[in-house]
Short mmCIF file of C-alpha atoms and ligand atoms in Angstrom, two decimals:
data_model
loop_
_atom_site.label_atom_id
_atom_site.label_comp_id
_atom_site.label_asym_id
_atom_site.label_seq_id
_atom_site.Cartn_x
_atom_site.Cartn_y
_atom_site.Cartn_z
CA UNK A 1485 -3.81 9.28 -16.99
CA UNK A 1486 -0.58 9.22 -18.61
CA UNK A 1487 0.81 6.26 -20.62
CA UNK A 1488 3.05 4.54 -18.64
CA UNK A 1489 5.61 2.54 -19.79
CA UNK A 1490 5.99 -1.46 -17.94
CA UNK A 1491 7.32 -1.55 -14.26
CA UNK A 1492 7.12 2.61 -14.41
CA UNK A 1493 8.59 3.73 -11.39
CA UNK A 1494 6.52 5.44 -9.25
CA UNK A 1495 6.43 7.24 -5.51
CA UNK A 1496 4.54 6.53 -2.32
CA UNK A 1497 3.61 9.68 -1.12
CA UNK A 1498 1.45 11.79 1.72
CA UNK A 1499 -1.25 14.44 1.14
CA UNK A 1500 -1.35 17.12 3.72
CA UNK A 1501 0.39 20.33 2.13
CA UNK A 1502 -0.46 22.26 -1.11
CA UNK A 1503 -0.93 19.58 -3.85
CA UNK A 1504 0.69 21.20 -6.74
CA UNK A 1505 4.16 21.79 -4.46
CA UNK A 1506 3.50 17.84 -3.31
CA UNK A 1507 3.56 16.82 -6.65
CA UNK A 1508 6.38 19.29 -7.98
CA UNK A 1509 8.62 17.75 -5.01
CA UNK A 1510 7.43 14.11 -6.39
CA UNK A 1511 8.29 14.85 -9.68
CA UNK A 1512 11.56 16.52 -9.09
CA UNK A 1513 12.25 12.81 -7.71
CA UNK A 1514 12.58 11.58 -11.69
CA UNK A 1515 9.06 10.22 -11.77
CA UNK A 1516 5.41 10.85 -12.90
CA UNK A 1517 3.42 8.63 -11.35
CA UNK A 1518 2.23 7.41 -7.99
CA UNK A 1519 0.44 6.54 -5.01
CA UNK A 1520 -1.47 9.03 -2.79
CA UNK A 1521 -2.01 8.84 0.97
CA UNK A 1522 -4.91 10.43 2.92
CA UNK A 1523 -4.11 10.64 6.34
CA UNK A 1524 -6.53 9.58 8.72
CA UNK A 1525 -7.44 13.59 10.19
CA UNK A 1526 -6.82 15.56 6.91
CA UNK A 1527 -10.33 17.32 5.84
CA UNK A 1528 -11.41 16.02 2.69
CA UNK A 1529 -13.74 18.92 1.88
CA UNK A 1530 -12.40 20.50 -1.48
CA UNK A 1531 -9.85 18.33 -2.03
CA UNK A 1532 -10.74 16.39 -4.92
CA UNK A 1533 -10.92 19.48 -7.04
CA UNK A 1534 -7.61 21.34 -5.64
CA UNK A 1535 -5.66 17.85 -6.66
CA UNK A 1536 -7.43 17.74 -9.97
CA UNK A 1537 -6.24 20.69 -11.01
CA UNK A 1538 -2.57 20.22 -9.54
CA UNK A 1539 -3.10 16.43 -11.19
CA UNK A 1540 -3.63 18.09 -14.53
CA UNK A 1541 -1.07 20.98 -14.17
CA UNK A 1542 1.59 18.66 -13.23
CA UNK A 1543 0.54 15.95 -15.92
CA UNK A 1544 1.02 13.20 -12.73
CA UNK A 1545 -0.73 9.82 -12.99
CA UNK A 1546 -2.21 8.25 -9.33
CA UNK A 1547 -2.26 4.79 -9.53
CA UNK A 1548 -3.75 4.63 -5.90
CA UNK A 1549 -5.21 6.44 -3.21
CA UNK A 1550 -4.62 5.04 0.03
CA UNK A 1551 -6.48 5.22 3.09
CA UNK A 1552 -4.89 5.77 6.84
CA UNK A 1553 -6.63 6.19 10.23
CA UNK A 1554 -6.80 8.25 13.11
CA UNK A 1555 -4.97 6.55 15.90
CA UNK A 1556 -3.10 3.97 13.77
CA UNK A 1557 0.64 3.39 15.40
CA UNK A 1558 3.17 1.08 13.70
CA UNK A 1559 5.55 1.02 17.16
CA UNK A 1560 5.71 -2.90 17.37
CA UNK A 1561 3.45 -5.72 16.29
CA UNK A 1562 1.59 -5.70 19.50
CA UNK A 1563 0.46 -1.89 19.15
CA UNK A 1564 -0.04 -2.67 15.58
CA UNK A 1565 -2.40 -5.30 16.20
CA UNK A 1566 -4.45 -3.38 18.60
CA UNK A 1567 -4.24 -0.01 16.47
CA UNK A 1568 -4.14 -0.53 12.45
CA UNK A 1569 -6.94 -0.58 10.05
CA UNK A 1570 -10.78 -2.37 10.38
CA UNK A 1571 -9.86 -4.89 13.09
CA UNK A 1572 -10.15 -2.38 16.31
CA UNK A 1573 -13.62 -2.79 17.33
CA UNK A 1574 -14.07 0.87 19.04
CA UNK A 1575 -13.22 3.12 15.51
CA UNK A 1576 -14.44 0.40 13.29
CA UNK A 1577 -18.13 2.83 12.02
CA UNK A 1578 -15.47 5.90 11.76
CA UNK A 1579 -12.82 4.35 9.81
CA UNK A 1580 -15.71 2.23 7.11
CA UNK A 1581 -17.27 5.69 6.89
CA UNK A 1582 -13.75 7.33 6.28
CA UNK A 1583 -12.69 4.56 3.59
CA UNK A 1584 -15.70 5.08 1.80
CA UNK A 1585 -14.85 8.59 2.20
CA UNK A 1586 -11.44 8.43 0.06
CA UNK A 1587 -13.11 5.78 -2.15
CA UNK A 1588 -15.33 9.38 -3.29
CA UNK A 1589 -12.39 11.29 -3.65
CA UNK A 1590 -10.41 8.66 -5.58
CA UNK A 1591 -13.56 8.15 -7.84
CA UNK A 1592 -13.65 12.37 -8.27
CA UNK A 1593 -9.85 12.23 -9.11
CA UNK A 1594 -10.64 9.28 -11.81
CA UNK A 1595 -8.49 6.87 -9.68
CA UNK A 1596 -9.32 3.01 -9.96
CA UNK A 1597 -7.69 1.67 -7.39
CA UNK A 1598 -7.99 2.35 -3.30
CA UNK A 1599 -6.04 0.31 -0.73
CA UNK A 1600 -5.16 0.20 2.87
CA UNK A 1601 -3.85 -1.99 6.02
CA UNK A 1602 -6.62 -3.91 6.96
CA UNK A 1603 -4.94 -4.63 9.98
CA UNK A 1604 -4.21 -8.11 11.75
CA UNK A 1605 -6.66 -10.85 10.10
CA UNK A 1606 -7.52 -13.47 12.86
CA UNK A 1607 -6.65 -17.27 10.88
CA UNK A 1608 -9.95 -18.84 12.72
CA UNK A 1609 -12.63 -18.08 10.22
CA UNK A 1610 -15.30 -18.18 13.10
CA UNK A 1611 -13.72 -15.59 15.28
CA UNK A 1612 -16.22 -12.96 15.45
CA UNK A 1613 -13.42 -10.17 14.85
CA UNK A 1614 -13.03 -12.06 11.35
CA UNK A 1615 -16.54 -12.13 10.33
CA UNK A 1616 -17.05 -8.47 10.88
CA UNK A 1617 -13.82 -7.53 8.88
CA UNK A 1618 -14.71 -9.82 6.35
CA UNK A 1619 -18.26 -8.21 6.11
CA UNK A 1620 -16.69 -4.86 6.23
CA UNK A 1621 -14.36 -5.79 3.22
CA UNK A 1622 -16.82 -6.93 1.71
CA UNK A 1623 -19.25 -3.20 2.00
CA UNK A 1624 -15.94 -1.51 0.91
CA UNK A 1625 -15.36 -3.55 -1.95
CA UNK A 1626 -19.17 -2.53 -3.29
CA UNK A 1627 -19.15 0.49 -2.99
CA UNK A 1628 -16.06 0.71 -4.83
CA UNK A 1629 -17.03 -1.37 -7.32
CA UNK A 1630 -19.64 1.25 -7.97
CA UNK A 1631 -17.21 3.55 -9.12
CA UNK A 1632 -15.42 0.88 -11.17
CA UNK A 1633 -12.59 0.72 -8.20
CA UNK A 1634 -10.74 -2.32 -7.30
CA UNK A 1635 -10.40 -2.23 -3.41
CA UNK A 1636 -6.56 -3.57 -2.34
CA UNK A 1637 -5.14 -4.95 0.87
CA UNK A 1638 -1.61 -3.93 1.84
CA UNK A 1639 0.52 -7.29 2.51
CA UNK A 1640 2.68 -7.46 5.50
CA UNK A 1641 0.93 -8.58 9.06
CA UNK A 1642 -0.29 -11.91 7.87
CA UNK A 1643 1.56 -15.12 5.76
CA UNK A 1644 0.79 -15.41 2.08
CA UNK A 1645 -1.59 -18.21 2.75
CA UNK A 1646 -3.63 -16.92 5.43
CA UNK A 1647 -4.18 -13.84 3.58
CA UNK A 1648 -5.29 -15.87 0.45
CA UNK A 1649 -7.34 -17.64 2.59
CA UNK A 1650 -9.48 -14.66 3.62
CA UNK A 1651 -9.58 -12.82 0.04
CA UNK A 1652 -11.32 -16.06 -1.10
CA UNK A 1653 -13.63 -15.98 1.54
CA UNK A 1654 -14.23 -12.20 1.18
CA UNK A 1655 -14.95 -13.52 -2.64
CA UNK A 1656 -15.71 -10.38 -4.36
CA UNK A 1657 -13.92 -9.60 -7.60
CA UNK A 1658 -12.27 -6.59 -6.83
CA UNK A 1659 -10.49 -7.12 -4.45
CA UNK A 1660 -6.81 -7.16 -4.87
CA UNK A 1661 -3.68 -6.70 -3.05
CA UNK A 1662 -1.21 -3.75 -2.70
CA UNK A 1663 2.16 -6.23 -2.17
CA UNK A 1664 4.95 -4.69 0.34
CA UNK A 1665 7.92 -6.91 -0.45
CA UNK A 1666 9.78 -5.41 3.19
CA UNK A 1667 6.65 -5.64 4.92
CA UNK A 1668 6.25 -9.29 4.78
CA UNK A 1669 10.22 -9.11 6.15
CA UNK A 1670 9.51 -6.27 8.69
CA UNK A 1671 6.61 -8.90 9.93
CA UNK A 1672 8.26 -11.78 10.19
CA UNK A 1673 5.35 -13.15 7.65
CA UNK A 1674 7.28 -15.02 5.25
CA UNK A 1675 9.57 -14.75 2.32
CA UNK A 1676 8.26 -12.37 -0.28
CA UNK A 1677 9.46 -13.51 -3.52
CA UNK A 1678 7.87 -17.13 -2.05
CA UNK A 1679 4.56 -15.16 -1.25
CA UNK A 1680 4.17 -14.29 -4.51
CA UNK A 1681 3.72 -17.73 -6.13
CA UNK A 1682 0.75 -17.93 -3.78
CA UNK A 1683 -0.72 -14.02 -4.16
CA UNK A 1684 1.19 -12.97 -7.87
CA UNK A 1685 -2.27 -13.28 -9.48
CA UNK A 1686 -4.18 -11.06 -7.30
CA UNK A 1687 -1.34 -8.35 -6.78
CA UNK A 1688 -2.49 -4.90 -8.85
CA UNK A 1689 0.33 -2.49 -7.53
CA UNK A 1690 3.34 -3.12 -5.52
CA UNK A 1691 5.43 -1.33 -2.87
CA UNK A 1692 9.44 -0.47 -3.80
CA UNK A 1693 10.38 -1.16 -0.16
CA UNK A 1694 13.08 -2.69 1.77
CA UNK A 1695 13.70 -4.05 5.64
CA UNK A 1696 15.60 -6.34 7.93
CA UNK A 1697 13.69 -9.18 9.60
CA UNK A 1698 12.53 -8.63 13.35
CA UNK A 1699 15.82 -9.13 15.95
CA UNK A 1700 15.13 -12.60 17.71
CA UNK A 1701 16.37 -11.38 21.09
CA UNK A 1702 12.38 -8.95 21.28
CA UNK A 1703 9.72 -10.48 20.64
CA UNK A 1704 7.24 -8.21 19.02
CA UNK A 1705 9.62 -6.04 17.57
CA UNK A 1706 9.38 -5.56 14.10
CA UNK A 1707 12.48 -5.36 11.78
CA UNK A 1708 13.88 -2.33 10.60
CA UNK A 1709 13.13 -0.53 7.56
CA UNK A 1710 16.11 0.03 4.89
CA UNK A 1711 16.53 2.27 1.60
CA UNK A 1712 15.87 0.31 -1.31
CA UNK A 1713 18.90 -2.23 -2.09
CA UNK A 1714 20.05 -2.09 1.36
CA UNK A 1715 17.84 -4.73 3.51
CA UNK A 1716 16.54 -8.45 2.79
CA UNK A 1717 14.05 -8.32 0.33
CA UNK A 1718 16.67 -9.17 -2.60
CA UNK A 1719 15.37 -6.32 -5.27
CA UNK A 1720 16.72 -7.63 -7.98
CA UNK A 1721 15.32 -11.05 -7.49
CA UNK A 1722 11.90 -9.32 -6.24
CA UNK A 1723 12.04 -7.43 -9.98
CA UNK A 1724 12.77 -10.64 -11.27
CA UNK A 1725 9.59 -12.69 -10.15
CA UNK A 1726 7.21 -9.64 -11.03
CA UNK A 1727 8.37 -10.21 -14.29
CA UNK A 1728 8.40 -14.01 -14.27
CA UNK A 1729 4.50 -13.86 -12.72
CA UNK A 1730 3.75 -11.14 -15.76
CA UNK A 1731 3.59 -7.79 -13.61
CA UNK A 1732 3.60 -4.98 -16.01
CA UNK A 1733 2.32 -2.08 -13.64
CA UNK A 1734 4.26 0.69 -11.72
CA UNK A 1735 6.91 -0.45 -8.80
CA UNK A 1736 5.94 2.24 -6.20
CA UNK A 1737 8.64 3.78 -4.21
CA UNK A 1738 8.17 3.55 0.36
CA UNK A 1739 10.59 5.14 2.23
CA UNK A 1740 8.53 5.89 5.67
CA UNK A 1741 10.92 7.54 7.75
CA UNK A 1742 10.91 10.54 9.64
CA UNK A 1743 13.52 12.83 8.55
CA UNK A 1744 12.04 14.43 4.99
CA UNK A 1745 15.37 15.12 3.70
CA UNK A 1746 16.66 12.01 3.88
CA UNK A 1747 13.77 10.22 3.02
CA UNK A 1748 14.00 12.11 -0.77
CA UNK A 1749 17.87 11.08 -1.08
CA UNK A 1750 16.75 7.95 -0.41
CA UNK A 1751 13.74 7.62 -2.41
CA UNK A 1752 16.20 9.34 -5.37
CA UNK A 1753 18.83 7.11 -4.79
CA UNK A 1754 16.04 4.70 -5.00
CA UNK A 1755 14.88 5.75 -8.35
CA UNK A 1756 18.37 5.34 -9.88
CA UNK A 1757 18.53 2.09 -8.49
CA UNK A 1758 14.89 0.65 -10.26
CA UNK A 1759 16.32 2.07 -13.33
CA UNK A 1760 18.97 -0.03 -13.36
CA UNK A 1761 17.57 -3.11 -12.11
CA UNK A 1762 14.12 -2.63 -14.41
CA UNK A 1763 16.61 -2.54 -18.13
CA UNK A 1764 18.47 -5.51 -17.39
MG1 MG B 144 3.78 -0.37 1.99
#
């Protein structure tokens, strides 16, 4: 682990291809640190030890490893509900099994931190969809706190309060929260410089991202993603309150669209941008 420097600047990016060209394209991006995604179907046999060894080569800190799932689709909030992370009932076994999975491979890597979209919380503590996530949170959270991992939930698909609400009642101390500024924005769940006088405490890493809220003429839709600077999350003010609630760790760069090229131009432009706003 490198020593990083307060609100480091960081990248949000995607195993899948040779690590050590991964993490030369990363760093070629300005940065040296980041946040590593499995996707649900990649293999995970050898892997730890092939990134180790690119890890070292490169001299590139992971903050995070998180987990995706097999059959996860982001097209509107209805699919979302019905696809993302533990609250399916069908693929709930597979995708505890496969967290647990890149909760290994973090450990192997030295990583402390794991995180993923748990999906769409029901608010009615009694719904039996609710208990089971909340029991499955829980068995995630122990067996990463066996290898000294915190456990974090991505914001976005559920207000501030409601998702304080169920951390409590998950109650185990490592559990944290991965906070997606545009997410909460992309939802419809709230402001997010507002969510974090409710969830600043319990945030351990943060998403750079940006987005427009949902258009009110579909319902479902979510908003639109934007490179950094150029939706409604307000950066500047966003840097602003991670500073004012004592955030010291890295500000992780998303840019999740399709085209690659564009994505690094925007995640470079990006970079340029946190610079800026972070030495004020
Ligand atoms: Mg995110």
């Amino acid at each position: 682990m490198l020593n990083l420097r307060p609100l480091e600047i960081g990248v949000m990016f995607w195993a899948g291809r040779d690590p050590v060209e991964t993490l030369a394209e990363v760093k070629s991006l300005g940065v040296r640190c980041g946040q590593l995604g499995i996707p649900g179907g990649l293999s995970l046999q050898g892997a730890a030890e092939a990134w180790k060894r690119a890890l070292e080569l490169e001299q590139f800190s992971l903050i995070t490893v998180f987990c995706a799932f097999t059959g996860e689709d982001y097209a509107d909030i209805p699919t979302v509900q019905d696809t993302v992370g533990f609250i399916p009932r069908a693929t709930r076994a597979e995708r505890e099994a496969r967290t647990l999975e890149v909760s290994d491979f973090a450990a192997a890597l030295g990583v402390s931190s794991i995180a993923l979209h748990v999906g769409f919380v029901p608010e009615d503590s009694s719904n039996p969809d609710y208990v089971a996530v909340r029991e499955m949170v829980r068995r995630v959270c122990d067996h990463a706190a066996r290898h000294n991992q915190t456990f974090a939930l991505e914001t976005g698909q559920e207000p501030a309060p409601v998702l304080q609400r169920f951390m409590e009642d998950v109650n185990r101390p490592n559990l944290w929260i991965n906070f997606d500024p545009a997410n909460m924005i992309l939802y419809g769940s709230g402001d997010p410089v507002e969510a974090l006088d409710v969830l600043g405490s319990k945030v351990i890493s943060v998403h750079a991202k940006d987005g427009d809220w949902p258009p009110r003429d579909r319902p479902g839709a979510l908003g639109e993603e934007k490179p950094l600077g150029q939706g409604s999350v307000g950066i500047a003010r966003f840097i602003r309150k991670l500073r004012e609630i004592g955030y010291a760790d890295a500000l992780n760069i998303e840019r999740e669209i399709p085209d690659a090229a564009q994505r690094l131009l925007d995640i470079k432009a990006a970079v340029e941008l946190l610079e800026k706003l972070r030495d004020v």
